[in-house]
């Protein structure tokens, strides 16, 4: 009987493909929008990942995300260094500031100052020059990936800044000594690296300038104990890289409305999918009602008819799902290679699968209701 | 039951009401009828007199409202929905005016359905279906889809389907009225020939005077009742040529002139 159900399903090519297309469309929409959302949220951790040679970040407890440092006293790095189990502790400056390109184009940039002695927390991958070139006079490093767009001289320069060019940060001239492979970041502003001491000369003076302290533990140290000791000693907060990435992602997700926007797109996909696929499947069953009536008259029980309808729904759901999620993954590859946010962890296909199965189950059950309520006596109506 | 040895269907005071209250329709108003095992009974009467309703109740696809009902020794109206469905699958064959073949299935697959319903393995079911198609002279069209078959061929497939599981009772509602006269007659010959040999009971609702000659007996309905049961031509071989069945077959019976041809 199940084979008959499959033949009924595939017998009318047009309706069969219509059904699969409807489900595929819903799956595509759900998986794609969710992946773009996750992609965006993931990108918010870009800066932290680039700076991730350390084990712990020490920061003011009020810091909400990676681009939101609350200045601390310069002495806390010293304090942290004194804690048992800390191998090294280096200061990191990070802040938004203004710059001006040679042609007069004004930009906002994220200035990062690395510990002069160790250059810890620098970008992991250089494109031109080396990290230690930062020790040259006025040296800064720019992001090789984003600078063609973000360091473009729009006021007549007609090109983007490259290694060797000079520009000003708060009226102080700097020179581009090298470039690094930047990660795509949710935070749009270009990240410019320099040394900690030079960073302090480039930004307006304030009493406290220290943004973060990067901490490395001695191998085998009990991280929980060391964290507790540092926090007790400094009165500040320590976060691991993962914790900091999570805190940043959570903040962006909850404060920007990004979740709501994408959530609506996902819900819309779900709704349209439900309507299209549900409606098509329901119509498919209605068109076949006469045949179900005949089968009923000939002795097929409601239970078996239910199995047939559910099997049809399942087949359509699985095929539509595979096509839809496959398309989402394929377009995702394209989007990723063109620099757009897209990330599909396994949870997305899993949740999409549940959504699609849910939609199909609803459609199947609604259709099934009609089949069960059907009087077999309809077979004698001509 | 002993009774079923000679009587396939016994009905007394059978009523069927559709709906309730003011708008209700009393489609069967106390039908009394006996159908003998192995006979071909034709059910005739004007449109709306309750023929389809009666065979629906007999075949267990519709509940009776009241009255005594015994079909193959049981009362299908007294069974649970699932039991009745399974009972139909075991004992009843159906032939419909509109053929009701599944368009996505080949002729052989369509014929195999009643066997699949009874859990006969698929290869065996298809084999038996093909054998059955041979008996309705359609061996060469076993792999054709219904849309590739003529009306007469489709109805022969439907007959093969109705008989493949060897049901004891076969009900047919206007099996020939979608067909032209010649084809209808041929279809009826096949149906008749296939049931004659066995002890299978056949109830055929029809308007088609040309096939009356196949009937053992003819029950005439009017306004929700069986008003007359007369002998048909088929069992009248030794009887006189002026028997009621012969009259009916020629359409000359005065009682039957009210039968419209729609
Ligand atoms: N499902 C139903 N609901 C309400 N009334 C019905 C239903 N089925 C049949 N009837 C009514 O019951 C009566 C008998 O109908 P039935 O179909 O049995 O007649 P019939 O003798 O088969 O007629 P025909 O020769 O036109 O097929 C008619 O008045 C019809 O309108
Ligand atoms: Mg009728």
Coordinates of N, CA and C and ligand atoms in Angstrom, one line a residue, chain A residues 381, chain B residues 18 25 27 46-53 174 207, ligand 1:
Chain A
X381 N -20.8 8.2 -6.1 CA -21.2 9.5 -6.7 C -20.4 9.6 -8.0
Chain B
X18 N -31.1 10.4 5.7 CA -30.0 11.3 5.6 C -30.3 12.6 6.3
X25 N -33.9 13.5 4.7 CA -34.4 12.7 3.5 C -34.5 11.3 3.9
X27 N -34.4 8.1 2.5 CA -34.0 7.5 1.2 C -34.5 6.1 1.1
X46 N -36.6 4.3 -10.8 CA -36.4 5.7 -11.2 C -35.3 6.4 -10.4
X47 N -34.8 7.4 -11.0 CA -33.7 8.2 -10.3 C -34.1 8.7 -9.0
X48 N -33.3 8.5 -8.0 CA -33.6 9.0 -6.7 C -34.4 8.1 -5.8
X49 N -34.7 6.9 -6.3 CA -35.6 6.0 -5.6 C -34.8 5.2 -4.5
X50 N -33.5 5.3 -4.5 CA -32.7 4.7 -3.3 C -31.8 3.6 -3.7
X51 N -31.6 3.3 -5.0 CA -30.8 2.1 -5.4 C -29.4 2.2 -4.8
X52 N -28.8 3.4 -5.1 CA -27.4 3.5 -4.6 C -27.3 3.4 -3.1
X53 N -28.3 4.0 -2.5 CA -28.3 4.0 -1.0 C -28.4 2.6 -0.5
X174 N -24.5 1.0 -11.7 CA -24.5 1.5 -13.1 C -23.2 1.2 -13.8
X207 N -29.8 1.2 -15.1 CA -30.9 1.8 -15.9 C -31.0 1.2 -17.3
Ligands
LIG1 N1 -25.5 11.7 1.2 C1 -26.8 12.1 1.0 N2 -27.3 13.1 1.8 C2 -28.6 13.4 1.6 N3 -29.4 12.9 0.8 C3 -29.0 11.9 0.0 C4 -27.6 11.4 0.1 N4 -27.4 10.4 -0.8 C5 -28.6 10.3 -1.4 N5 -29.5 11.1 -1.0 C6 -30.9 11.2 -1.3 O1 -31.5 9.9 -1.2 C7 -32.4 9.6 -2.2 C8 -31.9 8.3 -2.9 O2 -30.7 8.6 -3.5 P1 -29.9 7.4 -4.3 O3 -28.6 8.0 -4.8 O4 -29.9 6.2 -3.5 O5 -30.9 7.2 -5.5 P2 -30.6 6.3 -6.8 O6 -31.8 5.4 -6.9 O7 -29.3 5.7 -6.8 O8 -30.7 7.4 -8.0 P3 -29.9 7.5 -9.4 O9 -30.6 6.5 -10.3 O10 -30.1 8.9 -9.8 O11 -28.5 7.1 -9.1 C9 -32.4 10.8 -3.1 O12 -33.5 11.6 -2.8 C10 -31.1 11.5 -2.8 O13 -31.2 12.9 -3.0

